[in-house]
Coordinates of C-alpha atoms in Angstrom, one line a residue:
M461 CA 14.6 5.3 -8.9
T462 CA 16.4 2.0 -8.9
D463 CA 16.1 -0.9 -11.3
V464 CA 14.1 -3.1 -8.9
T465 CA 10.5 -4.3 -8.6
T466 CA 8.3 -5.6 -5.8
T467 CA 9.7 -8.8 -4.4
P468 CA 7.6 -12.0 -4.4
Q469 CA 7.2 -11.7 -0.6
D470 CA 5.8 -8.2 -0.9
R471 CA 3.4 -9.3 -3.6
A472 CA 2.3 -12.3 -1.6
Q473 CA 1.6 -10.0 1.4
L474 CA -0.4 -7.7 -0.9
D475 CA -2.4 -10.7 -2.3
E476 CA -3.2 -11.8 1.3
L477 CA -4.3 -8.3 2.2
V478 CA -6.6 -8.1 -0.9
R479 CA -8.2 -11.4 0.0
T480 CA -8.8 -10.2 3.6
L481 CA -10.3 -7.0 2.4
L482 CA -12.5 -8.9 -0.2
Y483 CA -14.4 -10.3 2.7
E484 CA -14.4 -7.1 4.9
G485 CA -18.1 -6.7 5.9
Y486 CA -19.1 -9.8 4.0
A487 CA -20.4 -11.6 7.1
L488 CA -20.2 -9.5 10.2
Y489 CA -21.0 -12.5 12.3
P490 CA -21.7 -16.1 11.2
Y491 CA -25.4 -15.6 11.5
T492 CA -27.5 -18.7 10.8
P493 CA -29.3 -18.9 7.4
G494 CA -32.7 -17.9 8.9
A495 CA -31.3 -14.7 10.4
T496 CA -32.6 -11.4 8.9
K497 CA -29.1 -10.1 8.8
N498 CA -28.0 -12.7 6.2
A499 CA -30.9 -11.8 3.9
T500 CA -29.2 -8.4 3.1
P501 CA -25.4 -8.5 3.1
T502 CA -23.6 -5.3 3.9
P503 CA -20.2 -5.4 2.2
F504 CA -18.4 -2.2 1.2
G505 CA -17.4 -1.2 -2.3
I506 CA -20.7 -2.0 -4.0
V507 CA -21.0 -1.3 -7.7
Y508 CA -24.8 -1.4 -8.3
P509 CA -26.6 -1.9 -11.7
P510 CA -27.1 1.5 -13.4
A511 CA -30.9 1.6 -13.0
Y512 CA -30.7 1.3 -9.2
A513 CA -27.6 3.5 -8.8
A514 CA -29.3 6.4 -10.6
E515 CA -32.0 6.6 -7.9
S516 CA -29.6 8.0 -5.2
P517 CA -26.5 10.2 -5.1
S518 CA -24.9 7.7 -2.6
T519 CA -25.0 4.7 -4.9
F520 CA -22.7 4.1 -7.8
D521 CA -22.6 2.0 -10.9
L522 CA -18.8 2.2 -11.1
A523 CA -15.7 2.2 -9.0
R524 CA -12.8 4.4 -10.2
V525 CA -9.1 4.8 -9.1
Q526 CA -7.2 7.8 -10.4
V527 CA -3.6 8.1 -9.4
V528 CA -0.3 9.7 -10.6
A529 CA 2.6 7.6 -12.0
E530 CA 6.0 9.0 -12.4
A531 CA 8.7 7.9 -14.9
D532 CA 12.3 8.7 -14.2
G533 CA 13.1 10.3 -17.6
T534 CA 15.2 7.4 -19.0
A535 CA 14.6 5.6 -22.3
A536 CA 12.5 3.1 -20.4
T537 CA 8.9 2.6 -21.6
P538 CA 6.5 3.1 -18.7
A539 CA 3.4 0.9 -18.6
V540 CA 0.7 -0.4 -16.2
A541 CA -1.3 -3.5 -15.6
A542 CA -4.6 -3.7 -13.7
S543 CA -6.8 -6.2 -11.9
V544 CA -10.3 -5.9 -10.6
L545 CA -11.5 -8.2 -7.9
F546 CA -15.0 -8.5 -6.5
L547 CA -17.6 -10.9 -5.1
E548 CA -20.5 -11.9 -7.4
P549 CA -23.8 -12.7 -5.6
A550 CA -24.9 -16.3 -5.8
G551 CA -27.3 -18.8 -4.2
E552 CA -30.6 -18.1 -2.5
R553 CA -29.0 -16.4 0.5
H554 CA -25.8 -14.7 1.5
E555 CA -23.1 -16.2 -0.8
G556 CA -20.4 -14.7 -2.9
V557 CA -18.2 -16.0 -5.7
E558 CA -14.8 -14.5 -6.2
R559 CA -14.3 -12.9 -9.6
R560 CA -11.2 -11.3 -11.1
I561 CA -10.7 -9.4 -14.4
D562 CA -7.1 -8.7 -15.5
V563 CA -5.9 -6.0 -17.9
P564 CA -2.5 -6.9 -19.4
V565 CA 0.6 -4.7 -19.2
T566 CA 0.1 -1.8 -21.6
P567 CA 2.4 1.2 -22.3
L568 CA 1.1 4.5 -21.0
A569 CA 1.5 6.0 -24.4
D570 CA -0.9 3.5 -25.9
L571 CA -3.4 4.1 -23.1
E572 CA -3.3 7.8 -23.8
A573 CA -3.9 7.3 -27.5
A574 CA -6.8 4.9 -26.8
P575 CA -8.2 3.6 -23.5
L576 CA -8.1 -0.1 -23.1
V577 CA -11.6 -1.7 -22.4
V578 CA -12.0 -5.3 -21.2
P579 CA -15.6 -6.5 -21.1
F580 CA -16.8 -9.3 -18.7
A581 CA -20.0 -11.3 -18.2
H582 CA -20.8 -13.7 -15.4
E583 CA -23.9 -15.4 -14.1
A584 CA -25.4 -12.4 -12.3
V585 CA -23.4 -9.4 -13.5
R586 CA -21.9 -8.0 -16.6
G587 CA -19.8 -4.9 -17.4
H588 CA -16.4 -3.7 -18.4
V589 CA -13.0 -2.5 -17.0
R590 CA -11.5 0.6 -18.5
V591 CA -7.8 1.8 -18.2
A592 CA -6.6 5.2 -19.6
S593 CA -3.7 7.6 -19.1
Q594 CA -2.9 11.3 -19.6
S595 CA 0.6 12.6 -19.7
F596 CA 1.8 15.8 -18.0
H597 CA 5.1 17.6 -17.4
S598 CA 8.2 16.1 -15.9
G599 CA 7.4 12.5 -16.7
L600 CA 4.1 12.5 -14.8
H601 CA 1.1 10.5 -15.9
R602 CA -2.5 10.5 -14.5
V603 CA -3.7 6.9 -14.7
T604 CA -7.4 6.0 -14.5
A605 CA -8.7 2.5 -13.9
S606 CA -12.5 1.9 -13.5
V607 CA -15.0 -0.9 -13.5
H608 CA -18.5 -0.3 -14.7
N609 CA -21.6 -2.4 -13.9
E610 CA -23.7 -2.7 -17.1
T611 CA -26.2 -5.3 -15.8
E612 CA -29.8 -4.6 -16.9
V613 CA -32.4 -4.7 -14.2
P614 CA -35.9 -3.3 -14.0
E615 CA -36.5 0.1 -12.3
G616 CA -37.9 0.2 -8.8
L617 CA -35.9 -2.6 -7.3
D618 CA -35.3 -2.6 -3.5
R619 CA -31.8 -2.9 -2.2
K620 CA -32.0 -6.6 -1.6
A621 CA -32.9 -7.2 -5.2
A622 CA -30.4 -4.8 -6.5
L623 CA -27.5 -6.5 -4.6
R624 CA -28.2 -9.7 -6.6
S625 CA -27.0 -7.8 -9.7
S626 CA -24.1 -5.9 -8.1
L627 CA -20.4 -6.2 -7.7
L628 CA -19.7 -6.6 -4.0
S629 CA -16.5 -5.6 -2.2
T630 CA -14.9 -4.3 -5.4
H631 CA -11.1 -3.7 -5.4
I632 CA -8.9 -2.3 -8.1
V633 CA -5.1 -3.1 -8.2
L634 CA -2.8 -1.1 -10.5
T635 CA 0.7 -2.3 -11.1
A636 CA 3.5 -0.1 -12.6
A637 CA 5.8 -1.7 -15.1
S638 CA 8.5 -0.6 -17.5
E639 CA 11.1 -2.1 -19.9
P640 CA 13.7 -2.2 -18.6
A641 CA 12.2 -2.7 -15.1
G642 CA 12.0 -0.3 -12.2
H643 CA 11.8 3.1 -13.9
V644 CA 8.2 4.0 -13.1
R645 CA 6.5 4.4 -9.7
F646 CA 3.2 5.6 -8.3
I647 CA 3.0 8.7 -6.2
S648 CA 1.2 8.5 -2.9
P649 CA -2.5 9.3 -3.3
I650 CA -2.6 10.3 0.4
A651 CA 0.4 12.6 0.6
P652 CA 1.6 13.6 -2.9
P653 CA 4.7 15.8 -3.3
E654 CA 4.2 19.4 -4.3
H655 CA 5.4 18.8 -7.9
A656 CA 2.5 16.3 -8.4
A657 CA -0.2 18.1 -6.5
T658 CA -0.9 20.9 -9.0
A659 CA -4.5 21.6 -10.1
N660 CA -4.2 19.9 -13.5
M661 CA -3.0 16.7 -11.8
A662 CA -5.9 16.5 -9.4
C663 CA -7.1 13.0 -9.1
A664 CA -10.8 12.0 -8.5
S665 CA -11.4 8.5 -7.3
V666 CA -15.0 7.3 -7.0
N667 CA -16.3 4.6 -4.7
S668 CA -12.7 3.6 -3.8
F669 CA -9.9 4.7 -1.5
P670 CA -6.5 4.2 -3.2
V671 CA -3.2 3.8 -1.3
L672 CA 0.2 2.6 -2.2
G673 CA 0.2 -1.2 -1.9
T674 CA 3.9 -2.1 -1.6
P675 CA 7.1 -0.5 -0.1
L676 CA 8.5 0.1 -3.6
D677 CA 5.5 2.2 -4.7
D678 CA 4.9 0.2 -7.8
V679 CA 1.4 -1.0 -6.8
V680 CA -1.7 1.0 -6.0
L681 CA -4.6 -0.7 -4.1
G682 CA -8.0 0.8 -4.6
A683 CA -9.6 -0.4 -1.4
T684 CA -13.2 -0.3 -0.2
I685 CA -12.2 1.2 3.1
M686 CA -9.6 3.8 4.2
L687 CA -6.2 2.3 4.9
P688 CA -2.7 3.6 5.8
D689 CA -0.2 4.0 3.1
P690 CA 1.1 1.3 2.6
P691 CA -1.3 -1.0 4.5
Q692 CA -0.2 -4.1 6.5
I693 CA -1.7 -7.2 8.1
A694 CA -0.9 -7.7 11.7
P695 CA 1.0 -10.9 12.3
E696 CA -1.5 -11.9 15.0
S697 CA -4.4 -11.9 12.6
K698 CA -6.1 -15.2 12.0
G699 CA -7.0 -14.4 8.4
D700 CA -10.2 -13.2 6.7
L701 CA -12.5 -13.8 9.6
F702 CA -15.9 -12.2 8.9
D703 CA -14.8 -8.6 9.2
G704 CA -11.2 -9.4 8.2
T705 CA -9.7 -6.2 9.6
E706 CA -12.1 -5.8 12.6
I707 CA -12.0 -7.0 16.2
E708 CA -11.2 -10.7 15.7
E709 CA -11.2 -11.7 19.3
A710 CA -14.8 -10.7 19.8
L711 CA -15.8 -12.5 16.5
L712 CA -14.0 -15.7 17.6
L713 CA -15.7 -15.7 20.9
H714 CA -19.0 -15.3 19.2
V715 CA -18.3 -18.4 17.1
L716 CA -17.4 -20.5 20.1
A717 CA -20.7 -19.4 21.7
L718 CA -22.8 -20.9 18.9
S719 CA -24.8 -24.0 19.6
D720 CA -24.2 -27.3 17.8
G721 CA -27.5 -26.7 15.9
E722 CA -26.4 -23.3 14.8
V723 CA -23.0 -24.6 13.6
D724 CA -24.8 -27.3 11.6
E725 CA -27.0 -24.7 9.9
I726 CA -23.9 -22.6 9.1
A727 CA -22.2 -25.6 7.6
K728 CA -24.9 -25.7 4.9
Q729 CA -24.2 -22.1 3.9
D730 CA -21.6 -20.4 1.9
P731 CA -18.3 -22.4 1.8
A732 CA -16.4 -19.3 2.7
I733 CA -18.3 -18.8 5.9
R734 CA -18.1 -22.5 6.7
E735 CA -14.3 -22.3 6.4
M736 CA -14.2 -19.3 8.7
V737 CA -16.1 -21.1 11.4
R738 CA -13.9 -24.1 11.1
R739 CA -10.8 -22.1 11.4
A740 CA -12.2 -20.0 14.3
A741 CA -13.1 -23.2 16.2
G742 CA -9.5 -24.3 16.1
T743 CA -8.1 -21.1 17.7
T744 CA -5.9 -21.9 20.8
P745 CA -5.9 -19.9 24.0
E746 CA -2.4 -18.6 23.1
E747 CA -3.7 -17.3 19.8
F748 CA -6.7 -15.6 21.5
A749 CA -4.2 -13.7 23.8
Q750 CA -2.2 -12.5 20.8
L751 CA -5.3 -10.9 19.3
R752 CA -5.3 -8.3 22.2
G753 CA -2.6 -6.4 20.4
R754 CA 1.0 -5.3 21.3
V755 CA 3.0 -2.3 22.1
T756 CA 6.7 -2.1 21.1
M757 CA 8.8 0.5 23.0
S758 CA 12.5 1.2 23.7
D759 CA 13.9 2.8 26.8
V760 CA 17.3 3.3 25.3
P761 CA 17.9 6.9 24.0
T762 CA 18.6 7.0 20.3
H763 CA 20.6 10.1 19.3
G764 CA 19.5 11.8 16.1
E765 CA 15.9 10.8 16.4
E766 CA 13.2 13.3 17.3
L767 CA 11.1 10.9 19.4
R768 CA 13.1 9.5 22.2
G769 CA 12.6 7.4 25.3
E770 CA 14.9 8.9 28.0
R771 CA 16.2 7.5 31.3
E772 CA 16.6 10.9 32.8
I773 CA 16.1 14.5 31.7
V774 CA 16.5 18.0 33.1
V775 CA 13.7 20.5 32.6
E776 CA 14.1 24.1 33.9
G777 CA 16.8 22.9 36.3
V778 CA 14.9 20.0 37.7
M779 CA 16.1 16.4 37.1
Y780 CA 13.6 13.7 36.4
R781 CA 14.6 10.0 36.4
L782 CA 12.8 6.8 35.8
G783 CA 11.5 5.5 39.1
D784 CA 11.4 8.9 40.7
H785 CA 8.3 10.0 42.6
V786 CA 6.4 13.2 41.8
R787 CA 3.3 14.9 43.2
L788 CA 0.6 15.5 40.6
K789 CA -0.7 19.0 40.0
P790 CA -3.0 18.9 36.9
G791 CA -3.0 22.3 35.2
A792 CA -5.9 24.2 33.5
G793 CA -7.4 22.4 30.6
R794 CA -7.0 18.9 32.0
S795 CA -10.1 16.7 32.4
A796 CA -12.2 16.5 35.5
Q797 CA -10.9 13.0 36.0
D798 CA -7.3 14.2 36.0
H799 CA -8.2 16.7 38.8
L800 CA -9.2 13.8 41.0
L801 CA -5.5 13.0 41.1
E802 CA -4.6 16.5 42.6
G803 CA -1.9 16.1 45.3
R804 CA -1.4 12.3 44.8
T805 CA 2.1 10.9 44.3
A806 CA 3.1 8.9 41.3
T807 CA 6.1 7.0 39.9
I808 CA 7.8 8.0 36.6
E809 CA 7.7 4.9 34.4
R810 CA 8.7 6.5 31.0
I811 CA 10.1 9.8 29.8
Y812 CA 9.3 10.8 26.2
V813 CA 10.2 13.8 24.1
D814 CA 7.8 14.4 21.2
Y815 CA 8.5 15.9 17.8
S816 CA 8.1 19.4 19.2
D817 CA 10.7 18.7 21.9
I818 CA 8.0 18.7 24.6
V819 CA 8.7 16.4 27.5
H820 CA 6.0 14.0 28.7
L821 CA 6.3 12.1 32.0
C822 CA 4.5 8.8 31.9
V823 CA 3.4 7.8 35.4
T824 CA 1.5 5.3 37.5
V825 CA -0.3 6.5 40.7
D826 CA 1.3 5.2 43.9
D827 CA -1.9 4.5 45.9
D828 CA -3.8 3.0 43.0
P829 CA -4.5 -0.7 43.7
G830 CA -3.9 -1.4 40.0
Q831 CA -0.5 0.3 39.8
V832 CA 1.4 -3.0 39.3
L833 CA -1.0 -4.1 36.6
M834 CA -0.8 -0.7 34.8
R835 CA 2.9 -0.9 34.9
D836 CA 3.0 -4.5 33.5
I837 CA 0.7 -3.7 30.6
G838 CA 2.2 -0.2 29.9
R839 CA -0.9 1.8 30.6
Y840 CA 0.3 5.2 31.9
L841 CA -1.0 8.7 32.6
Y842 CA 0.8 11.5 30.8
F843 CA 1.8 14.7 32.5
K844 CA 4.1 17.6 31.5
P845 CA 6.8 18.7 34.0
T846 CA 4.8 21.8 34.7
E847 CA 2.0 19.6 36.0
V848 CA 4.0 17.7 38.6
E849 CA 6.2 18.6 41.6
A850 CA 9.4 16.6 42.4
T851 CA 9.2 15.0 45.9
G852 CA 12.8 14.1 46.3

């Protein structure tokens, strides 16, 4: 470990990601106020009131993140801070107010001696945040951060009524700290190393999916959906648009298809939805095109890497080069569609070698009317050398 902490830029990117996730599922489309869909919002990460949560094993009155922190054995004092972010229901229809509860930086030794509890009470919900720690061998600590809904409601509520007293889109952020800085880090919840994956270190998160939140492993994000470790926002993204991390192009097209009357109705709704519609309406054609994604490839062989893009390669005495023509001979186990290509010639567009040193020839079919288009957009068919026959 080095004496460094997450940069302001990394933290800003994390904050942007959390805000995007906060509205994930909040408004799938900008439905008008009278739409049935808006009467029952469907965000993820719901922390229901206890009386409602007790009625089903799939509903929870808490969200909990449990992860392993590792101190490097120096004289530094390891500590953590925590934040809980969620949307509180408000208004007659679909509207949410952003809420945040912060737990100050606290030494892990203090959290092991006595968990820190921070109560909160808002207009529609009340509860508490709890942070605790348990020490193990080799400087390992199991840190638990949870948020509990303690809102009292009558029994027998339907889901719509229960949501009015629930924490919506609940996210937990844990930040590692130490004095001096940089001597404690979190271990990946997705792929922990062997020394931290023993039975007594098993972690059990509830109603949350924790991942490392920064490149330096000093932040854990307990998200409402499954994310890569660490997660990133695509630079093409237009922001927290309805589904946030979903298919933004389709959502933007939906906004532009709204009538003037529907736009006026939406303008009277939740300010967050109104802002989303305003931003979507200003999207340029160039920005639309960027939302279709991108593929970054390199054709230059890089020695020492397992995955390579080759210009030419010899397999069992046969030379294959970019631009060569081959005759396709799909082998057993290929799809029925692949066998429709039997005997047709194709052009080698890419040559890849995978992590198991297996060669893949990426081709376009010569008599396909869309061959030029497939080449331009990088959409290839993949065949092994045993499934083709050199024609030259």
